[in-house]
PDB file of C-alpha atoms in Angstrom:
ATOM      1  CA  UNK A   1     228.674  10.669 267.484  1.00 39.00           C
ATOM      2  CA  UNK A   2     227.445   9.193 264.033  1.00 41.00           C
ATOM      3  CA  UNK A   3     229.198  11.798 262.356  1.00 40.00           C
ATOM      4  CA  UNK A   4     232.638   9.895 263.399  1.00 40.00           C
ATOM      5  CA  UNK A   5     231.176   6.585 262.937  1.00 39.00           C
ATOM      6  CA  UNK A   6     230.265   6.385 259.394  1.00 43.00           C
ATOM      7  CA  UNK A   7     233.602   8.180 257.979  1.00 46.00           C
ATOM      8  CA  UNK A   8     234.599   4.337 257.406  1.00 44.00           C
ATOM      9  CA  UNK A   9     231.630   4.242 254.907  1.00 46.00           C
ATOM     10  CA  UNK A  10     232.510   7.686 253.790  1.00 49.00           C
ATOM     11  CA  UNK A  11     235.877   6.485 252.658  1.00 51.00           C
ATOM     12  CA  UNK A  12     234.047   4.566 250.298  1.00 48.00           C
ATOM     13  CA  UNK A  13     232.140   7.137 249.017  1.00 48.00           C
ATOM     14  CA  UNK A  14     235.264   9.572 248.326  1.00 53.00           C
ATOM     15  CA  UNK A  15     236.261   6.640 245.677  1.00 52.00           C
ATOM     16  CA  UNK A  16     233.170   6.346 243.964  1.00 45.00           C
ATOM     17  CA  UNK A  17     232.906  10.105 243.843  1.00 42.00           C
ATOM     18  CA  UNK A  18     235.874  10.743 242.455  1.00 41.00           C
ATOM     19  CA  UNK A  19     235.148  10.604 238.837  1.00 38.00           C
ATOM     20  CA  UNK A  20     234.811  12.485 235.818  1.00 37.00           C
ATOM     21  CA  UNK A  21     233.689  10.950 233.161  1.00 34.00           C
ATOM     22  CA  UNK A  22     235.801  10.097 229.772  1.00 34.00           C
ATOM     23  CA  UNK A  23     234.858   9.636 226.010  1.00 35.00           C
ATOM     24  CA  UNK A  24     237.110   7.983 223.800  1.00 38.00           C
ATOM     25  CA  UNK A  25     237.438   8.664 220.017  1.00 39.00           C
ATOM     26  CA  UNK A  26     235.205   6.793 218.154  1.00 34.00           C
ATOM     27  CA  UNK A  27     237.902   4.998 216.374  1.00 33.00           C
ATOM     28  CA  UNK A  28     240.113   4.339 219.292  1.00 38.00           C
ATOM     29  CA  UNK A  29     236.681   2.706 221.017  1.00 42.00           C
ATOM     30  CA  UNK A  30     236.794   0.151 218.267  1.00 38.00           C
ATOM     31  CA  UNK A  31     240.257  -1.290 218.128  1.00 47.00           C
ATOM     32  CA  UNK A  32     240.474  -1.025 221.925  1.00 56.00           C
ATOM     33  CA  UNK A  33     237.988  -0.631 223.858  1.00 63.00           C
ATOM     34  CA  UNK A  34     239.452  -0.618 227.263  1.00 76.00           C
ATOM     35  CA  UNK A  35     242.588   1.887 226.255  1.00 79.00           C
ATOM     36  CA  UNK A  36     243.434   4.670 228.765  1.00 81.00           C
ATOM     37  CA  UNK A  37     245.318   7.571 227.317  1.00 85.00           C
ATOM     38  CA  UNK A  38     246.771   9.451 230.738  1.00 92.00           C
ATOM     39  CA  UNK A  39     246.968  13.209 230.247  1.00 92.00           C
ATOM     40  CA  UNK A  40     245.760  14.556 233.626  1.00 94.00           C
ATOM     41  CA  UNK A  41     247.729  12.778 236.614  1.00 96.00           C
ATOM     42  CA  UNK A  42     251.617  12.162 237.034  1.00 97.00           C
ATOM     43  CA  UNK A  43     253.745  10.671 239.526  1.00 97.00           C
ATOM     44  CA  UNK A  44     254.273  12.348 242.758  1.00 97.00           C
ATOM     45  CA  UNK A  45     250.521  13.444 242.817  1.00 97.00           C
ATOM     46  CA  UNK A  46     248.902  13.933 246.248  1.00 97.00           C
ATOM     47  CA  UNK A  47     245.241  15.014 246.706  1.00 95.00           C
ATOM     48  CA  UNK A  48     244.024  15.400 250.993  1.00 95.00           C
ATOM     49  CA  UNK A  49     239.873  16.257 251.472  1.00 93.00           C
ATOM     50  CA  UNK A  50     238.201  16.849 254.857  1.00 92.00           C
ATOM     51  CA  UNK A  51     235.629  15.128 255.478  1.00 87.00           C
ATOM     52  CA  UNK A  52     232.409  16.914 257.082  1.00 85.00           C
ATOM     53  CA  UNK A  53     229.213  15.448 258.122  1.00 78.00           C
ATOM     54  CA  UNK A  54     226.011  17.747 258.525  1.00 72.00           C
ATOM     55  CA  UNK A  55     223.648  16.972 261.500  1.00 68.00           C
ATOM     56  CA  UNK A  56     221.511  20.087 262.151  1.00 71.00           C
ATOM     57  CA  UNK A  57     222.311  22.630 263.245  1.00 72.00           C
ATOM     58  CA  UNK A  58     226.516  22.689 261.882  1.00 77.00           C
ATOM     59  CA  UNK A  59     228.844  20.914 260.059  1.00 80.00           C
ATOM     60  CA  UNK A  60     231.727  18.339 261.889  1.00 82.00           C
ATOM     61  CA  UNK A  61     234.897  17.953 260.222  1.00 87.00           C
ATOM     62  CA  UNK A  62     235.480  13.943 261.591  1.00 84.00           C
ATOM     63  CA  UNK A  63     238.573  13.257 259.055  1.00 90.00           C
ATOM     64  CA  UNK A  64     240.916  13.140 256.039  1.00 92.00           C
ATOM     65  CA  UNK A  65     241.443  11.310 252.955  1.00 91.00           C
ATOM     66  CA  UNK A  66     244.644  11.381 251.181  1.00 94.00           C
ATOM     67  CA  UNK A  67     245.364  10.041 247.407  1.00 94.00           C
ATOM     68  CA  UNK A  68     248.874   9.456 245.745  1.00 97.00           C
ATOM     69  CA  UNK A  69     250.145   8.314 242.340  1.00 97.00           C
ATOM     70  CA  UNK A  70     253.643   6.367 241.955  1.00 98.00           C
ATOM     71  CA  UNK A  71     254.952   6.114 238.937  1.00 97.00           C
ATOM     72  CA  UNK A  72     256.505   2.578 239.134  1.00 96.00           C
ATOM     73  CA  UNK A  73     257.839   2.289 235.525  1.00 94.00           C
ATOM     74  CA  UNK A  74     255.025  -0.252 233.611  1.00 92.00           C
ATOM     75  CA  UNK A  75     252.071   0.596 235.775  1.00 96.00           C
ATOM     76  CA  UNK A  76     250.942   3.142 237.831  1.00 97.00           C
ATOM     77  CA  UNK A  77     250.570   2.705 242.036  1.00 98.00           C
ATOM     78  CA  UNK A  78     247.173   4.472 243.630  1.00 96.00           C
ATOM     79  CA  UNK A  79     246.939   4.757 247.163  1.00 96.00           C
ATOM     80  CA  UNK A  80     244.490   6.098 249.387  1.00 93.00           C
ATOM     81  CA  UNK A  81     244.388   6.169 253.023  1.00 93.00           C
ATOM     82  CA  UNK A  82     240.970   7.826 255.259  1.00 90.00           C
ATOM     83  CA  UNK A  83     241.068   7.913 259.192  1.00 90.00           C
ATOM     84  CA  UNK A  84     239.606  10.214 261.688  1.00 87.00           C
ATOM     85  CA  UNK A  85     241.548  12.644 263.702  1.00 90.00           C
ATOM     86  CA  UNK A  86     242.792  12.117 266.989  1.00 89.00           C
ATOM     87  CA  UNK A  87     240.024  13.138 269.201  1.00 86.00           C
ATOM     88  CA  UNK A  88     237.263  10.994 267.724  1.00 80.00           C
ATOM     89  CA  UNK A  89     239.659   7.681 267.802  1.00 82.00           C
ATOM     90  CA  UNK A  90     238.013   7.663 271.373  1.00 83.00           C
ATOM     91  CA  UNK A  91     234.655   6.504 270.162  1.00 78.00           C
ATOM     92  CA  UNK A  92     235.221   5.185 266.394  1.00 79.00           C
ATOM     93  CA  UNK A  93     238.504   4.619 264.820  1.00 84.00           C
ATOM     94  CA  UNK A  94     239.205   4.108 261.585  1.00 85.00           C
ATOM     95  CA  UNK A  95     242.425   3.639 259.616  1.00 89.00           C
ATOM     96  CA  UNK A  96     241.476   2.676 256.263  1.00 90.00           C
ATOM     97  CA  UNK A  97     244.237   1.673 252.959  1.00 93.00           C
ATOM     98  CA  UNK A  98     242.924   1.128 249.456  1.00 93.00           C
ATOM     99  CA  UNK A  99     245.874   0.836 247.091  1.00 96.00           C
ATOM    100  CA  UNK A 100     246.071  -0.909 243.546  1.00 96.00           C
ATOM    101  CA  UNK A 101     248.419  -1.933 240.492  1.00 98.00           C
ATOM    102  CA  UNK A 102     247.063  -0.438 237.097  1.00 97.00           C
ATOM    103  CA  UNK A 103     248.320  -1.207 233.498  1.00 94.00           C
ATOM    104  CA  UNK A 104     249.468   2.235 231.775  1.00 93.00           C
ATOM    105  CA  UNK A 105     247.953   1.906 228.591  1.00 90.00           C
ATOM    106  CA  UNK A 106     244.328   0.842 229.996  1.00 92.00           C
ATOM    107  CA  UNK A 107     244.518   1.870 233.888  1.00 93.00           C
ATOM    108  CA  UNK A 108     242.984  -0.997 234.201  1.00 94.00           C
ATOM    109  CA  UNK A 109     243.434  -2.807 237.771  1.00 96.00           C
ATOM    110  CA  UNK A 110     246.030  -5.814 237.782  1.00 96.00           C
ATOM    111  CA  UNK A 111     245.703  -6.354 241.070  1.00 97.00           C
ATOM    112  CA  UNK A 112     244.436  -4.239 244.467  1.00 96.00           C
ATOM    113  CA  UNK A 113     244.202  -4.123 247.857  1.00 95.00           C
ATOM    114  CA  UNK A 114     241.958  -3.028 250.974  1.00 92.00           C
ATOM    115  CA  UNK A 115     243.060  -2.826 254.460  1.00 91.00           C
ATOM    116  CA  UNK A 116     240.029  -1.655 256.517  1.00 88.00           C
ATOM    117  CA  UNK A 117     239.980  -1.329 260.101  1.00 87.00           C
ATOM    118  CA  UNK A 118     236.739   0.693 261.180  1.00 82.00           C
ATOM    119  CA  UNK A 119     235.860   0.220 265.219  1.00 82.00           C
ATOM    120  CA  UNK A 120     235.416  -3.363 265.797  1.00 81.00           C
ATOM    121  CA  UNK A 121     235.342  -4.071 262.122  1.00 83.00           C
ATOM    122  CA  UNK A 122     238.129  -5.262 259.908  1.00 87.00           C
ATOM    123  CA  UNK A 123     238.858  -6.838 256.733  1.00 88.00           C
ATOM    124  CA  UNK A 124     242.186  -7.213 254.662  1.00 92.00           C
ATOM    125  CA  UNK A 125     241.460  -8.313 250.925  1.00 92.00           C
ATOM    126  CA  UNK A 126     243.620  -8.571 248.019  1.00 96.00           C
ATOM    127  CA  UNK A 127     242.316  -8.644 244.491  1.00 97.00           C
ATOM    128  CA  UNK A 128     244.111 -10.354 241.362  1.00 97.00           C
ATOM    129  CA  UNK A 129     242.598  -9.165 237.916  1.00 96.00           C
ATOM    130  CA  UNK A 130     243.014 -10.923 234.552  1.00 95.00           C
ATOM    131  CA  UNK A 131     241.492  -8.619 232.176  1.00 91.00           C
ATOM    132  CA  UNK A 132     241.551 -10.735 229.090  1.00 91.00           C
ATOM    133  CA  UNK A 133     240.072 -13.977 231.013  1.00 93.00           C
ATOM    134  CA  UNK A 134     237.725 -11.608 231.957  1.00 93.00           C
ATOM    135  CA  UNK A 135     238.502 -13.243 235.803  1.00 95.00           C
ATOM    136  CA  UNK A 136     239.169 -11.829 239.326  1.00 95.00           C
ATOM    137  CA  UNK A 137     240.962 -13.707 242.290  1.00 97.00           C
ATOM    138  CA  UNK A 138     239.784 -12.521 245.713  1.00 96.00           C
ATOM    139  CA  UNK A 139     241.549 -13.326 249.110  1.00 94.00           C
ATOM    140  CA  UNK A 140     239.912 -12.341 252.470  1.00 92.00           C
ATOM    141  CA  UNK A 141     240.734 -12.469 255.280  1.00 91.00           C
ATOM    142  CA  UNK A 142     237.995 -10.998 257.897  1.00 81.00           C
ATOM    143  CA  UNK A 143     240.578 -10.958 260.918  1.00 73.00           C
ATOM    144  CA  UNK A 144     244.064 -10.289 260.213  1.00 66.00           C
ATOM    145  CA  UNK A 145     246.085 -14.176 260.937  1.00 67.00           C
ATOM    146  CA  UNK A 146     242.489 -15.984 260.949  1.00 70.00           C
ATOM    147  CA  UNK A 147     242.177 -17.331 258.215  1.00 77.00           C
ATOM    148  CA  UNK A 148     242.052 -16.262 254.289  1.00 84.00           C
ATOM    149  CA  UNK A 149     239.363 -17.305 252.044  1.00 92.00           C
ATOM    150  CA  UNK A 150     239.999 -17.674 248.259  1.00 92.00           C
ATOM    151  CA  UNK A 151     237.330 -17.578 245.672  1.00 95.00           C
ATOM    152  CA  UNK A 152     237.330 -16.718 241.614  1.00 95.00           C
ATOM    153  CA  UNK A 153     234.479 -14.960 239.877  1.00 94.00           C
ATOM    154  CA  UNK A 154     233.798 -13.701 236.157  1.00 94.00           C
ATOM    155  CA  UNK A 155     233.641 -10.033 235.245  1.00 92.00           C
ATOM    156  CA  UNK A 156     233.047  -8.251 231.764  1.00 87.00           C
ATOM    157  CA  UNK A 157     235.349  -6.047 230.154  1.00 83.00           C
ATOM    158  CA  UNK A 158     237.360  -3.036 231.011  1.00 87.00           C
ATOM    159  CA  UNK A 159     236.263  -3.686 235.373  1.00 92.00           C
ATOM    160  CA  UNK A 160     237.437  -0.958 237.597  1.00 92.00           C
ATOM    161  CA  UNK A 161     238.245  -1.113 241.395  1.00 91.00           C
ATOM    162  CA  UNK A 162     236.821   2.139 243.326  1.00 87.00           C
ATOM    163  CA  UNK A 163     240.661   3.620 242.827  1.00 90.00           C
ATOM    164  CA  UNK A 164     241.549   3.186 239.048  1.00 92.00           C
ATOM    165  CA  UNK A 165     238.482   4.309 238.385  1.00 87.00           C
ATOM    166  CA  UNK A 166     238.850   7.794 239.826  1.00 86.00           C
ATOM    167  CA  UNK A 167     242.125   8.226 237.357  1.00 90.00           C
ATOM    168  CA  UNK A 168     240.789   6.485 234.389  1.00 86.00           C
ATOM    169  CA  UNK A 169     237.254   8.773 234.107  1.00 79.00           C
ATOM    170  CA  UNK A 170     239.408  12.298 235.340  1.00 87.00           C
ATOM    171  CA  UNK A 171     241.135  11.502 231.653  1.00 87.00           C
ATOM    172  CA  UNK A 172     237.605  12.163 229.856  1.00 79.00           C
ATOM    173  CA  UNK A 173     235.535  14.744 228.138  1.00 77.00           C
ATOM    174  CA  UNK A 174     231.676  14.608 228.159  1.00 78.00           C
ATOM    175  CA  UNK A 175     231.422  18.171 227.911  1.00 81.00           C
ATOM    176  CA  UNK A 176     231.385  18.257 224.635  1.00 80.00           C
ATOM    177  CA  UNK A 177     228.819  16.323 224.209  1.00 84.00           C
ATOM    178  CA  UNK A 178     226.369  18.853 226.306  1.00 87.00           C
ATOM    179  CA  UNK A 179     224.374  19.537 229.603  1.00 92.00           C
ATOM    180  CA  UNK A 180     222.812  16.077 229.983  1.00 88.00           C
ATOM    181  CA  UNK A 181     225.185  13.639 228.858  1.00 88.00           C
ATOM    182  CA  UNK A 182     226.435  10.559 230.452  1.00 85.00           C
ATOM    183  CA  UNK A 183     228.976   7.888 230.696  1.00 81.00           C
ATOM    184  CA  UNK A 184     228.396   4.095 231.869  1.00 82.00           C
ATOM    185  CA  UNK A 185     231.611   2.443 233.997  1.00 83.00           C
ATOM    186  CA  UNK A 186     231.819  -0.185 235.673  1.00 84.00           C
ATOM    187  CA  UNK A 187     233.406  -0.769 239.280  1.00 86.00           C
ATOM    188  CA  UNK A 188     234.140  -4.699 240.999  1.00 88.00           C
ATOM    189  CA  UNK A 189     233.838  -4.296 244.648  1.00 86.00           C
ATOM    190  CA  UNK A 190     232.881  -7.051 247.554  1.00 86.00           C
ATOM    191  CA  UNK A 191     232.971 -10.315 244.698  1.00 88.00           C
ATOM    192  CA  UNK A 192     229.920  -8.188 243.012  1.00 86.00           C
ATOM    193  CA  UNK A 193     230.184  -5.885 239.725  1.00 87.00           C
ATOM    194  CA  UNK A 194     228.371  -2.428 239.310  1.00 84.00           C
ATOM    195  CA  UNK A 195     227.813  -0.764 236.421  1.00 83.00           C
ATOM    196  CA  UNK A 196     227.410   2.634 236.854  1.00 82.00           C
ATOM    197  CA  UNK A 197     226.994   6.211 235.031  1.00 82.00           C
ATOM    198  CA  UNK A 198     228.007   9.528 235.604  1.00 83.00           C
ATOM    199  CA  UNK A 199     225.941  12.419 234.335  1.00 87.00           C
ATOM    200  CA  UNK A 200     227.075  15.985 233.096  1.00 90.00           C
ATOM    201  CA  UNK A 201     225.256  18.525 234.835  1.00 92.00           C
ATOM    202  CA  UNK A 202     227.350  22.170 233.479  1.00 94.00           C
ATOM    203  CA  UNK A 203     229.449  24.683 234.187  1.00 94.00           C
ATOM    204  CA  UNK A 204     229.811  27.150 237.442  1.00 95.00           C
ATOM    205  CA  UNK A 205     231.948  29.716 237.245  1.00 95.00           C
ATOM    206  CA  UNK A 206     232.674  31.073 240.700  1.00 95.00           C
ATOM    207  CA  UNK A 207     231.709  28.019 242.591  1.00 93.00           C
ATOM    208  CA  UNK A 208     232.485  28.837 246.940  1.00 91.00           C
ATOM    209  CA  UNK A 209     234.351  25.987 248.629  1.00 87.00           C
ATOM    210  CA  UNK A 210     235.112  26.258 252.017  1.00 79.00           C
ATOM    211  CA  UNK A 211     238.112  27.533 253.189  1.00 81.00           C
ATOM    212  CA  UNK A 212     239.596  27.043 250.285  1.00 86.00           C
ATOM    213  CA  UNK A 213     237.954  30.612 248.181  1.00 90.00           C
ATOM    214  CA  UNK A 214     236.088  30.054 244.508  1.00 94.00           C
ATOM    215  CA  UNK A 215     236.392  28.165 241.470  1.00 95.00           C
ATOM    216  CA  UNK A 216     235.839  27.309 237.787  1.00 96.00           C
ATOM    217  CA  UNK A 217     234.104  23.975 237.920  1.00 95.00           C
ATOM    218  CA  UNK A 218     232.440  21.607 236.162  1.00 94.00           C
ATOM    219  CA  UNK A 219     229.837  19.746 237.837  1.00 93.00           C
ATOM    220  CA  UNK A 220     228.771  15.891 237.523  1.00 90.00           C
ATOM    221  CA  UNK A 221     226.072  13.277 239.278  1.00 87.00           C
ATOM    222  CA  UNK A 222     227.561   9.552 239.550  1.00 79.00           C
ATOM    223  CA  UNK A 223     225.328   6.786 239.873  1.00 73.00           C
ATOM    224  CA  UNK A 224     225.515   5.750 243.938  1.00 66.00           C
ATOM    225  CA  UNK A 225     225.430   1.765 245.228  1.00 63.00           C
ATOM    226  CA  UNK A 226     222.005   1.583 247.373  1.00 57.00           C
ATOM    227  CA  UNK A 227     222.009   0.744 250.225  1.00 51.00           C
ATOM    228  CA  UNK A 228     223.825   1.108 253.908  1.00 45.00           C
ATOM    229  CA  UNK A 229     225.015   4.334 252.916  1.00 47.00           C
ATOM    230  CA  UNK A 230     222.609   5.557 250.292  1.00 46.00           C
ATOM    231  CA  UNK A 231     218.892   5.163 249.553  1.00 49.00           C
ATOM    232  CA  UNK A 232     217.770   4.103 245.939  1.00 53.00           C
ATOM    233  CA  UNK A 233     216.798   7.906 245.256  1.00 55.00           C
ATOM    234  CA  UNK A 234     219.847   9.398 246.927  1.00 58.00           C
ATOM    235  CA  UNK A 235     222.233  11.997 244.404  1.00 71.00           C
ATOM    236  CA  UNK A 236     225.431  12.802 245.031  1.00 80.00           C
ATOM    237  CA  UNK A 237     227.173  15.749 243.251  1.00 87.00           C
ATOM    238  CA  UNK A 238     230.900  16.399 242.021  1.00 89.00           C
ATOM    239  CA  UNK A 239     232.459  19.658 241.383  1.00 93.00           C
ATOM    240  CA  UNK A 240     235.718  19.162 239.297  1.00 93.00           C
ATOM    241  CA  UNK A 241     238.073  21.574 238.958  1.00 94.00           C
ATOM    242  CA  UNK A 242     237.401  22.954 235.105  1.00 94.00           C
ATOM    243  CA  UNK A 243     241.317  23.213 234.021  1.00 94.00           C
ATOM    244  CA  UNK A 244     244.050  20.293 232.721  1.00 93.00           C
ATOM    245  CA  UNK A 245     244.029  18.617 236.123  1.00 94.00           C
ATOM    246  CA  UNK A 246     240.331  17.838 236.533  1.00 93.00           C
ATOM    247  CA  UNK A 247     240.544  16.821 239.757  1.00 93.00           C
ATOM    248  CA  UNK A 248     237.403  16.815 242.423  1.00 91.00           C
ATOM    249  CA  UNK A 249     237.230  20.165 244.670  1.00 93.00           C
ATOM    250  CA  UNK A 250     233.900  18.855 246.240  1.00 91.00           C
ATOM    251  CA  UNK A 251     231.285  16.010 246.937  1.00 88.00           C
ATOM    252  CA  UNK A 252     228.228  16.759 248.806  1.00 84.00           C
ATOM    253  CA  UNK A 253     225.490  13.760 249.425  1.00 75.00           C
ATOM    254  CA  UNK A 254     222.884  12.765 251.655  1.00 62.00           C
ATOM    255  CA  UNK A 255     223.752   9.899 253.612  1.00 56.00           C
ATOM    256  CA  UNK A 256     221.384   7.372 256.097  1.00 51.00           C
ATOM    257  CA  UNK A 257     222.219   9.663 258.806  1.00 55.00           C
ATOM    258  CA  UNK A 258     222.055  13.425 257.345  1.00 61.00           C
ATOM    259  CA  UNK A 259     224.686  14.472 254.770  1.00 73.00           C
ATOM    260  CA  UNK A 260     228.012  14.458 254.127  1.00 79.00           C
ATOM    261  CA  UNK A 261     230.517  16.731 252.420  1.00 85.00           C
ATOM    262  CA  UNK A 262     234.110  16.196 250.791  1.00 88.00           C
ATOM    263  CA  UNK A 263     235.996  19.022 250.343  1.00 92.00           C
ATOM    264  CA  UNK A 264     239.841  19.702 249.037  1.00 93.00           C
ATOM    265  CA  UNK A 265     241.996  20.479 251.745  1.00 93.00           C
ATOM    266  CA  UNK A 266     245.656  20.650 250.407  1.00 93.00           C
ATOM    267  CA  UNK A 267     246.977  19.837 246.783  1.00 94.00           C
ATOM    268  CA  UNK A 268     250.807  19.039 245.333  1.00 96.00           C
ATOM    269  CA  UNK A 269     252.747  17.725 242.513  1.00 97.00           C
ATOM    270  CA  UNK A 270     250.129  18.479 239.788  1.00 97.00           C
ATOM    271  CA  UNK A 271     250.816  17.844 236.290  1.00 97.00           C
ATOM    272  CA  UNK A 272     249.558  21.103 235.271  1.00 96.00           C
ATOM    273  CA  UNK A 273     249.606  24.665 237.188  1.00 96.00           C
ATOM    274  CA  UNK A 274     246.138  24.921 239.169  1.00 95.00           C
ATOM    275  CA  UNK A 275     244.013  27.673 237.149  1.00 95.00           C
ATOM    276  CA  UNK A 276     240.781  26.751 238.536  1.00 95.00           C
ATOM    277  CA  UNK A 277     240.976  29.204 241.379  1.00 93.00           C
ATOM    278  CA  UNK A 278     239.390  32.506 240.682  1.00 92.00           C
ATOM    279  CA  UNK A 279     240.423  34.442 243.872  1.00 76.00           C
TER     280      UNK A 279
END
């Protein structure tokens, strides 16, 4: 039953694999480093994956991950929300919520929250960032009603949480830069910052996704955080759907305990009409 209880940690990973990475114009770089132009996402837009885990000899599907955009007039509203299904609640239950607050001309975090309850373990933590003090304001609270800690801690510039990063690097284009290239972010998560890269890896034109037929893709390989989930050397890999959407069709990693797969299980309210499919 480790296949149900590391979908908790899993969660996680969905977030920092959902990314493609963005260049901006040279120009636009200079005067503003941090500036977000949003041409992929709208309001309304809901993403749900499946979540498999492989432990020889087959693959168990142990949950789902959904992710929605609101449209709340100056910023944009993320949510995300991963649990298992019913019949593994038995043994390990998770109900993880990751929402945040972004600013629409930077999607750049003003404030987020996590409300994680995985088995025994829970935490509820809210997040206040102040981008141009370069500051963040934590509050946790371990068990919910026992108590919330407060503590402030210095960042650098243009700092991600693991969900307005997914929807600031979908708005990029490495490609043109060629097979190869890469693009440094950087995600705040547990008081500590990460900086991070994501590298372009090509093009696949009939990519197989289960259950779901094949695909025009574009394929990346994020940077992963070592340690309880990953090793030092472990790779994940992203397949993005190659069309106006870009959004991620499939993750596939090792994990501490075999591997895991994400894989797109229902789409709606896209910006643009889904042309990645090829049959």
């Amino acid at each position: 039953m480790k296949t149900v209880q590391m979908l908790g940690s899993t969660f996680a990973l969905i977030l920092f694999g959902f990314t493609t990475p963005k260049t901006q114009d040279a120009t636009e770089n200079a005067n503003n480093p941090c500036h977000t132009t949003n041409n992929v996402f709208q309001h309304g837009e809901e993403l749900t994956y499946t979540v498999y885990y492989h432990l020889n000899p087959m693959w168990v599907a142990a949950g789902d991950a959904t992710f929605k955009v609101f449209d709340e007039g100056e910023q944009y509203h993320f949510q995300a929300i991963g649990k298992t299904y019913k019949q593994h609640d038995w043994y390990f239950k998770v109900r993880d919520r990751y929402e945040a607050w972004v600013d629409k001309s930077t999607l750049l975090p003003n404030y987020s929250t996590r409300d994680i309850s995985e088995g025994g373990y829970q935490l509820l933590e809210k997040v206040s960032y102040d981008q141009t003090k370069k500051k963040t304001t934590v509050w946790r609270d371990r068990k919910k009603g026992k108590g919330e800690s407060k503590s402030s801690h210095q960042v650098k510039d243009c700092v991600h949480d693991v969900l307005s990063i997914l929807y600031h690097l979908r708005n990029i284009d490495i490609e043109s830069r060629g097979v190869g290239a890469t693009a440094p972010f950087n995600i705040y998560i547990d008081k500590e910052e990460y900086p991070l890269k994501m590298k372009y890896l090509g093009k696949e034109t009939r990519k197989k996704i289960h259950g779901m037929g094949r695909y025009r893709v574009a394929k990346y390989e994020p940077d992963v955080i070592a340690g309880t989930i990953f090793a030092s050397d472990s790779k994940m890999t992203v397949w993005v759907s190659d069309d106006q959407n870009k959004i991620p069709i499939m993750i596939e990693s090792p994990v501490s305990v075999g591997s895991v797969k994400v894989v797109l299980k229902s789409y709606k309210g896209l910006k643009y009409d889904f042309t990645a499919k090829v049959e």
